C-alpha positions as semicolon CSV with decimal commas, in nm:
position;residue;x (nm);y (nm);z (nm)
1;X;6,358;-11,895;9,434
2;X;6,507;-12,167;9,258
3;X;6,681;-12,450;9,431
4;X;7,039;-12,364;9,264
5;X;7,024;-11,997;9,447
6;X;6,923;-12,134;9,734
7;X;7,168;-12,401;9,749
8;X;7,391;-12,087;9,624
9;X;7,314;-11,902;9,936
10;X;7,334;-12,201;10,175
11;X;7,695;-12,243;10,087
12;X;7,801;-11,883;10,059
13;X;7,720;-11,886;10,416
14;X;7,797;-12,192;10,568
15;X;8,185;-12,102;10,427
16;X;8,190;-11,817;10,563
17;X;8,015;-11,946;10,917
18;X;8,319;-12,217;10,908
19;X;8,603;-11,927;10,806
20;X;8,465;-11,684;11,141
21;X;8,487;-11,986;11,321
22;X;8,817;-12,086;11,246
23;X;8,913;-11,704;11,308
24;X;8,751;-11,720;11,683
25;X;8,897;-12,057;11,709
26;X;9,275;-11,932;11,631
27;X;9,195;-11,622;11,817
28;X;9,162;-11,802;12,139
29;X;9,452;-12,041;12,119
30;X;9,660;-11,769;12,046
31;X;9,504;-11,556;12,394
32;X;9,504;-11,907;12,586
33;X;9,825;-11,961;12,469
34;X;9,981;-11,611;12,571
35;X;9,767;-11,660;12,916
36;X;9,945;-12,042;12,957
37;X;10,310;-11,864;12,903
38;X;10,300;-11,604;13,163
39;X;10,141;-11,936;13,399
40;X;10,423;-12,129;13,307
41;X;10,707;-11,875;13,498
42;X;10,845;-12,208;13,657
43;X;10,888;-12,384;13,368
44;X;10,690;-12,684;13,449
45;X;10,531;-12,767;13,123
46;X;10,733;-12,773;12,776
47;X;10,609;-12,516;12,480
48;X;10,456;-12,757;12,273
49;X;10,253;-12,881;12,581
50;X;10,150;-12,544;12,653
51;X;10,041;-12,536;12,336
52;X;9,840;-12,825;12,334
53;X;9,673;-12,702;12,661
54;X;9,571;-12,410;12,448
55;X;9,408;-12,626;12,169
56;X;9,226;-12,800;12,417
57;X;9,081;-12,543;12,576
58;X;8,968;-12,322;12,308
59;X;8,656;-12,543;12,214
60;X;8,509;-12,487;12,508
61;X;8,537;-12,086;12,462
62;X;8,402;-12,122;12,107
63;X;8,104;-12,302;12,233
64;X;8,039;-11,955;12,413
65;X;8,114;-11,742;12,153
66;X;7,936;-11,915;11,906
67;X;7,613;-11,712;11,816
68;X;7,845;-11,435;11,786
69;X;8,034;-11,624;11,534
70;X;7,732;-11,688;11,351
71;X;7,599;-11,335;11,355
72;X;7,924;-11,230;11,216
73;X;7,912;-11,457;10,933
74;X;7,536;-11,355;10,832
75;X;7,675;-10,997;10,872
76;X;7,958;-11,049;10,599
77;X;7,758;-11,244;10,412
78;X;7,481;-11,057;10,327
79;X;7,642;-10,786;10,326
80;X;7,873;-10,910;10,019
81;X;7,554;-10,979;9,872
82;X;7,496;-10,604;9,867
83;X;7,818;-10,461;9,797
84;X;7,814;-10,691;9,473
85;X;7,482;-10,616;9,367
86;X;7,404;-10,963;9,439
87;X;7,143;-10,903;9,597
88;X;6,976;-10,585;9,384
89;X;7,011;-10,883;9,108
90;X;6,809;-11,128;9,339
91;X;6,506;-10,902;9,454
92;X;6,502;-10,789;9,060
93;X;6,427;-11,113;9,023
94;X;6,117;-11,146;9,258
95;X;6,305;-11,343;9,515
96;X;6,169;-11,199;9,807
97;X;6,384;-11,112;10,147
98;X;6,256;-11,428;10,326
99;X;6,331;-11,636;10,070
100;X;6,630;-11,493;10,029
101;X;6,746;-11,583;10,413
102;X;6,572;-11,926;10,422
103;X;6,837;-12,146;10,279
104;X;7,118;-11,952;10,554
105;X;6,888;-12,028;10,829
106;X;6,820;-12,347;10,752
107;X;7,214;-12,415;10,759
108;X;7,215;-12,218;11,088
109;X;6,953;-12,417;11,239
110;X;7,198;-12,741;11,108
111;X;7,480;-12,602;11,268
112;X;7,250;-12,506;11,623
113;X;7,182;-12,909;11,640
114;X;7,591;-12,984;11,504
115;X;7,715;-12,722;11,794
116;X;7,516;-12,920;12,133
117;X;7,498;-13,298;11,962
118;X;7,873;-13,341;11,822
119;X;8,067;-13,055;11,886
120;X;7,976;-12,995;12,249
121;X;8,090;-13,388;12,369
122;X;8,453;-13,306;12,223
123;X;8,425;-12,950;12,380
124;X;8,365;-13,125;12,709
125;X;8,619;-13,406;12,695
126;X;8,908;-13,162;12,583
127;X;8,797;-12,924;12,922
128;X;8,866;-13,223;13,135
129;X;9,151;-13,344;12,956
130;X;9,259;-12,955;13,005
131;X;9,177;-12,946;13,360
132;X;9,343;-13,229;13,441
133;X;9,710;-13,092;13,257
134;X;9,630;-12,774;13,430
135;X;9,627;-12,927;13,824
136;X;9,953;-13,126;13,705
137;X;10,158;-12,845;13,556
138;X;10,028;-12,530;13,773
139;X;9,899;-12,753;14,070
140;X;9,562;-12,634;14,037
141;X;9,340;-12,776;14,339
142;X;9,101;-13,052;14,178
143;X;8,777;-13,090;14,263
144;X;8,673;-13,212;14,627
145;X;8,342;-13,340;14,548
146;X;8,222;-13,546;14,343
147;X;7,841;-13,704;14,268
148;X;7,759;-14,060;14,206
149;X;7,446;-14,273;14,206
150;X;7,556;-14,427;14,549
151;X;7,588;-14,078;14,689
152;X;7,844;-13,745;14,728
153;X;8,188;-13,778;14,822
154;X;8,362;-13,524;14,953
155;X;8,767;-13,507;15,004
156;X;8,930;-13,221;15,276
157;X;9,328;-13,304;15,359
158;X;9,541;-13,153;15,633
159;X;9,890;-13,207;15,793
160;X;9,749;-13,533;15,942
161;X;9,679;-13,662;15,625
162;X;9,345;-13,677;15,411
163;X;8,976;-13,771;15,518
164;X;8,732;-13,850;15,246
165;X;8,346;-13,827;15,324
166;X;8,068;-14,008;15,175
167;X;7,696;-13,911;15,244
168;X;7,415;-14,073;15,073
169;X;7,197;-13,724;15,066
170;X;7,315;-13,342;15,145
171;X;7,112;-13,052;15,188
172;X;7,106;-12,774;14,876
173;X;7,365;-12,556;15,085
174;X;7,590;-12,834;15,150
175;X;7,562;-12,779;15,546
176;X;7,387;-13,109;15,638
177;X;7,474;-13,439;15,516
178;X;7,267;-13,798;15,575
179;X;7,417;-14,156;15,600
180;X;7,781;-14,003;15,671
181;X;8,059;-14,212;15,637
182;X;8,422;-14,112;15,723
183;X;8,730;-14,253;15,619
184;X;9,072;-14,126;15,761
185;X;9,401;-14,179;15,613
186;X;9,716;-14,069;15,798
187;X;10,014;-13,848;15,608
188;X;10,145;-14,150;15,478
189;X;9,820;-14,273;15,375
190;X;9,790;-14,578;15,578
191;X;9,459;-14,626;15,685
192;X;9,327;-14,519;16,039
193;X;9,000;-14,482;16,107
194;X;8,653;-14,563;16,023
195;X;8,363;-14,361;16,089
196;X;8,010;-14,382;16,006
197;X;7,707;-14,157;16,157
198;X;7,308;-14,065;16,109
199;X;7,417;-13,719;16,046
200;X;7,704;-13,459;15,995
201;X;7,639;-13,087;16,013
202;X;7,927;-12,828;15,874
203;X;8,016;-12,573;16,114
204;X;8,268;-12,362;16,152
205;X;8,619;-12,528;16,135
206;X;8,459;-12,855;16,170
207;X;8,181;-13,127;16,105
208;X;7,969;-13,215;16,362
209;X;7,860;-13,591;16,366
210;X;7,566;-13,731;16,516
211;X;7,480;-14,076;16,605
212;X;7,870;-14,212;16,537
213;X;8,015;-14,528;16,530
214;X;8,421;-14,533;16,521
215;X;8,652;-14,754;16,425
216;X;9,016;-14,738;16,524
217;X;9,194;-14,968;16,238
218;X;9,563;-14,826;16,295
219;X;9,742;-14,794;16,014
220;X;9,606;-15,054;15,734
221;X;9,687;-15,096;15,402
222;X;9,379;-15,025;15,150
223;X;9,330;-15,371;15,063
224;X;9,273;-15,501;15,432
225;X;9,055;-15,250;15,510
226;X;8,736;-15,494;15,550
227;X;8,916;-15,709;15,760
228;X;9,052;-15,432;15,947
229;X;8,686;-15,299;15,996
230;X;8,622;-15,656;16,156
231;X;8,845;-15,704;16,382
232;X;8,819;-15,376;16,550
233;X;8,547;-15,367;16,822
234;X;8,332;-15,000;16,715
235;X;8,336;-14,699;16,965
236;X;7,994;-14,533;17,002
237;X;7,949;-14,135;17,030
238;X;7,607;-13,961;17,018
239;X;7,781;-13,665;16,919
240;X;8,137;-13,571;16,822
241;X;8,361;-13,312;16,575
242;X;8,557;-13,360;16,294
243;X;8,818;-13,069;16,202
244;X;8,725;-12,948;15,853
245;X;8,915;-12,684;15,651
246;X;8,615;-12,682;15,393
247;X;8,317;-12,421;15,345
248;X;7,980;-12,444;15,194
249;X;8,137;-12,205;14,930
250;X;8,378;-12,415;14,852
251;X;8,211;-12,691;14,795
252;X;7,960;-12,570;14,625
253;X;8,229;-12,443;14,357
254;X;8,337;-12,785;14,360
255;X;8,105;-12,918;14,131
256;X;8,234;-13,071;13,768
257;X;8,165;-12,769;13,569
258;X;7,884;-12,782;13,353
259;X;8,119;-12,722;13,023
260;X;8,307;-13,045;13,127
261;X;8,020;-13,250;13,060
262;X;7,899;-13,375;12,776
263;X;7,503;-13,275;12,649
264;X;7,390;-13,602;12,641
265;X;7,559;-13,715;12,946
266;X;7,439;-13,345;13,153
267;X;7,030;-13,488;13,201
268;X;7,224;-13,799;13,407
269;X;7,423;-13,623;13,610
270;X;7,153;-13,363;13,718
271;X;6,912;-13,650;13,872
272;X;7,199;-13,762;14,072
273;X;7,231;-13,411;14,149
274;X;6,895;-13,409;14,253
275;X;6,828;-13,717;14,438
276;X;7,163;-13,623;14,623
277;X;6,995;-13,305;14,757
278;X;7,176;-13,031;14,544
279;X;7,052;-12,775;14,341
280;X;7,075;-12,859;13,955
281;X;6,980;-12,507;13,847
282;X;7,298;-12,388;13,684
283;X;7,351;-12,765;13,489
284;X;6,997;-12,773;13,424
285;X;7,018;-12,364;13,229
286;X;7,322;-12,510;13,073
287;X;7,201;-12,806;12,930
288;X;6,891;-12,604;12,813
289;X;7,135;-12,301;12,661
290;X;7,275;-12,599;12,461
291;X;6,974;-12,719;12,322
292;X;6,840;-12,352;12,230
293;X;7,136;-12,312;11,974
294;X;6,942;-12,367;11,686
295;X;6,727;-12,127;11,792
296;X;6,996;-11,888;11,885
297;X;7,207;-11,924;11,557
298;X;6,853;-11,865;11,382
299;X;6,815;-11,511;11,550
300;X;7,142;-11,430;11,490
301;X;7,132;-11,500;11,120
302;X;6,796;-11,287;11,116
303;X;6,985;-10,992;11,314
304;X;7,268;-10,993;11,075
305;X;7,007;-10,985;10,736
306;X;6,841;-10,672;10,966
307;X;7,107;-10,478;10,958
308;X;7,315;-10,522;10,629
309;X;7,068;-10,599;10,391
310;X;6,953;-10,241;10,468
311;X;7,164;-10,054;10,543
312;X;7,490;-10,152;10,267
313;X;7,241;-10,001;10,002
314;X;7,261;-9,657;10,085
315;X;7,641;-9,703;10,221
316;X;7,599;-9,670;10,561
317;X;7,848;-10,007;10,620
318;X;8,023;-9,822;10,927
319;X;7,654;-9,781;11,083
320;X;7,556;-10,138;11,007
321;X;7,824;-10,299;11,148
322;X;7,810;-10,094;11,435
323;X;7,414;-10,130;11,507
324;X;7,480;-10,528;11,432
325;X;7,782;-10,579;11,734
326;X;7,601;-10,321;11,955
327;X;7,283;-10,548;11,888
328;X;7,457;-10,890;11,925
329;X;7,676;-10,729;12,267
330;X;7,300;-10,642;12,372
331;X;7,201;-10,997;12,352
332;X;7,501;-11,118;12,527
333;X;7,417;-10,882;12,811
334;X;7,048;-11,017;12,814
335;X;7,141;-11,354;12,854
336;X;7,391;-11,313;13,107
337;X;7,141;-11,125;13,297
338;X;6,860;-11,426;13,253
339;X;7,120;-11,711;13,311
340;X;7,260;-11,574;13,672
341;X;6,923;-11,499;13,768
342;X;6,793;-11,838;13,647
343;X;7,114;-11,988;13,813
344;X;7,043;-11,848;14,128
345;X;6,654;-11,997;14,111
346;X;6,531;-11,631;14,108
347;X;6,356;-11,684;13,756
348;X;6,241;-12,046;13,624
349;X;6,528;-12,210;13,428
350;X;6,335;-12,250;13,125
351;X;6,243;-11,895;13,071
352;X;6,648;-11,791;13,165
353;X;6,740;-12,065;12,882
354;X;6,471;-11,972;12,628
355;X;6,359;-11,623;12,692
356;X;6,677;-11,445;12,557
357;X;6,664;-11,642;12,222
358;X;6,322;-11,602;12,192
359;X;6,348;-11,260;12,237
360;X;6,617;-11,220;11,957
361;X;6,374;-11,377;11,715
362;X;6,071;-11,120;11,790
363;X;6,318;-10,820;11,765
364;X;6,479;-10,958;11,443
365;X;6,138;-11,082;11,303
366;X;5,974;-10,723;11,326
367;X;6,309;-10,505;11,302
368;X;6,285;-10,719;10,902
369;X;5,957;-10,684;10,870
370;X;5,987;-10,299;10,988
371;X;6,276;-10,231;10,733
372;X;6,168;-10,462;10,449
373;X;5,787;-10,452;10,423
374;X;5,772;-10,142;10,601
């Protein structure tokens, strides 16, 4: 095949890759959108900010509906090939079917590496920026842990005011925690007390602290808080309780969600994760999801050629479309299936990440090779 068809192909498909997109894109402002309204029965946020909330939210979606995008576009775009004899011109001319869906997979591999390197950082910027106008306008709860190289800190609040925690390790479920200390802050947010201990176990309505030193400060501002610290003689418990309103559960669901962080910040925060105690399984399958997109976009293309490059020539276009979504929903399934079980450390991540896509590419591969070469 000659470069000019090729390049012909390439760009047939990459425009109408970036015209589904667009479609999915609009799509899903116009659902987030709708979603934001009925939210926004108090009034709290003005149209156009609604709006914006939409925009910036919608990346994040695409990023997930993505290889369905691009099975779409190789759908429409080979089957225009057909329907305008296109493509009865092409073989005609020798150009076999593999050289015929090179140059598109070579632009969907492109776009695989585009999706995780570039697009996925602004995709996870705009979710924060999203979250963050979501807790102000609908008073969304934010997060109440967070995961730094020093350690975890945790924040629980009450009628007497807000404690944070900070732990140097945790165990995976988040029901032990090393290194504890506890800083208490009355309802006016003056600072009161001062608490550090070996260990602090989660029970039950409350932690339980082992090995505690306290310090009553009573009531200083955060800038003296050092001084406060020492000038106050420490009390010593071997054991005492700290009311909690907080669960495993939700703490756990804490986390910054993996679609909040960028790809090339995600490897980062999963070694704190790690060296903190927790389980990195569901950053670590999404991080890995993000780099299989080439691979992804690649089966796609090849399950989109499998269907309407057969099929359009003897008419059947409601049966091709229909065997192409059913085949593409099939996938989605699939990987659902691997990442929750991957997630929950029932199969390796790598093989939840990788086995899906992988699997796409054999059935594609030998449903062409089946249809084509028979």
């Amino acid at each position: 095949m000659t470069a000019t068809l090729g390049l012909y192909v390439a760009r047939r498909f990459f425009g109408i890759a970036v015209a589904t997109f667009l479609a999915v894109l609009s799509l899903v402002v116009v659902v987030d959108l709708v979603e934001l309204l009925a939210k926004n029965s108090a009034g709290n946020a003005d149209f156009l900010e609604l709006v914006w909330m939409a925009v910036l939210h919608a990346p994040s979606v695409t990023i997930t509906a993505a290889p369905f995008t691009v099975l779409l576009a190789a759908m429409v775009c080979f089957a225009w090939f057909s329907r305008s004899s296109e493509l009865v011109v092409m073989r005609a001319a020798g150009v076999s079917v593999w050289a015929l869906i090179g140059p598109a997979l070579i632009v969907a591999v492109l776009m695989g590496v585009a999706s995780f390197a570039i697009y996925n950082p602004v995709a996870a910027a705009f979710a924060q920026r999203f979250d963050a106008l979501e807790e102000a306008n609908f008073g969304r709860s934010s997060s109440r842990l967070s995961v730094t190289g020093g350690g975890i800190w945790l924040r629980q609040g009450g009628a007497e005011g807000q404690t944070v925690i900070r732990a140097r390790r945790a165990s995976e479920s988040v029901r032990q925690l090393w290194r504890v200390s506890v800083f208490r802050f009355g309802a006016d947010d003056r600072f009161e007390q001062r608490i550090e201990a070996r260990r602090a176990v989660l029970e039950k309505g409350l932690w339980r602290l082992s090995g505690a030193l306290v310090w009553d400060v009573g009531g200083s501002d955060l800038g003296d808080l050092g001084e406060a610290a020492r000038n106050t003689e420490p009390q010593s418990h071997d054991e005492m309780t700290l009311p909690t309103n907080l669960t495993p559960e939700q703490i756990q669901e804490s986390f910054a969600p993996p679609r909040t962080i960028s790809f090339w910040d995600l490897p980062g925060f999963i070694d704190v994760l790690e060296q903190s105690g927790f389980s990195s399984s569901r950053h670590r399958l999404h991080w890995h999801a993000l780099l299989s997109a080439p691979v992804i976009f690649a089966a796609m293309v090849l399950v989109g050629a499998s269907f309407s490059m057969r099929h359009a020539r003897f008419g059947g276009l409601g049966a091709m479309a229909l065997g192409c979504v059913l085949t593409g929903f099939a996938y989605f399934f699939l990987s659902d299936v691997a990442g929750a079980l991957g997630a929950s450390g029932a199969v390796p991540v790598l093989l939840a990440a990788w086995g899906p896509p992988a699997a796409a590419v054999l059935f594609s591969l030998g449903l062409l090779l089946h249809l084509e070469d028979g």
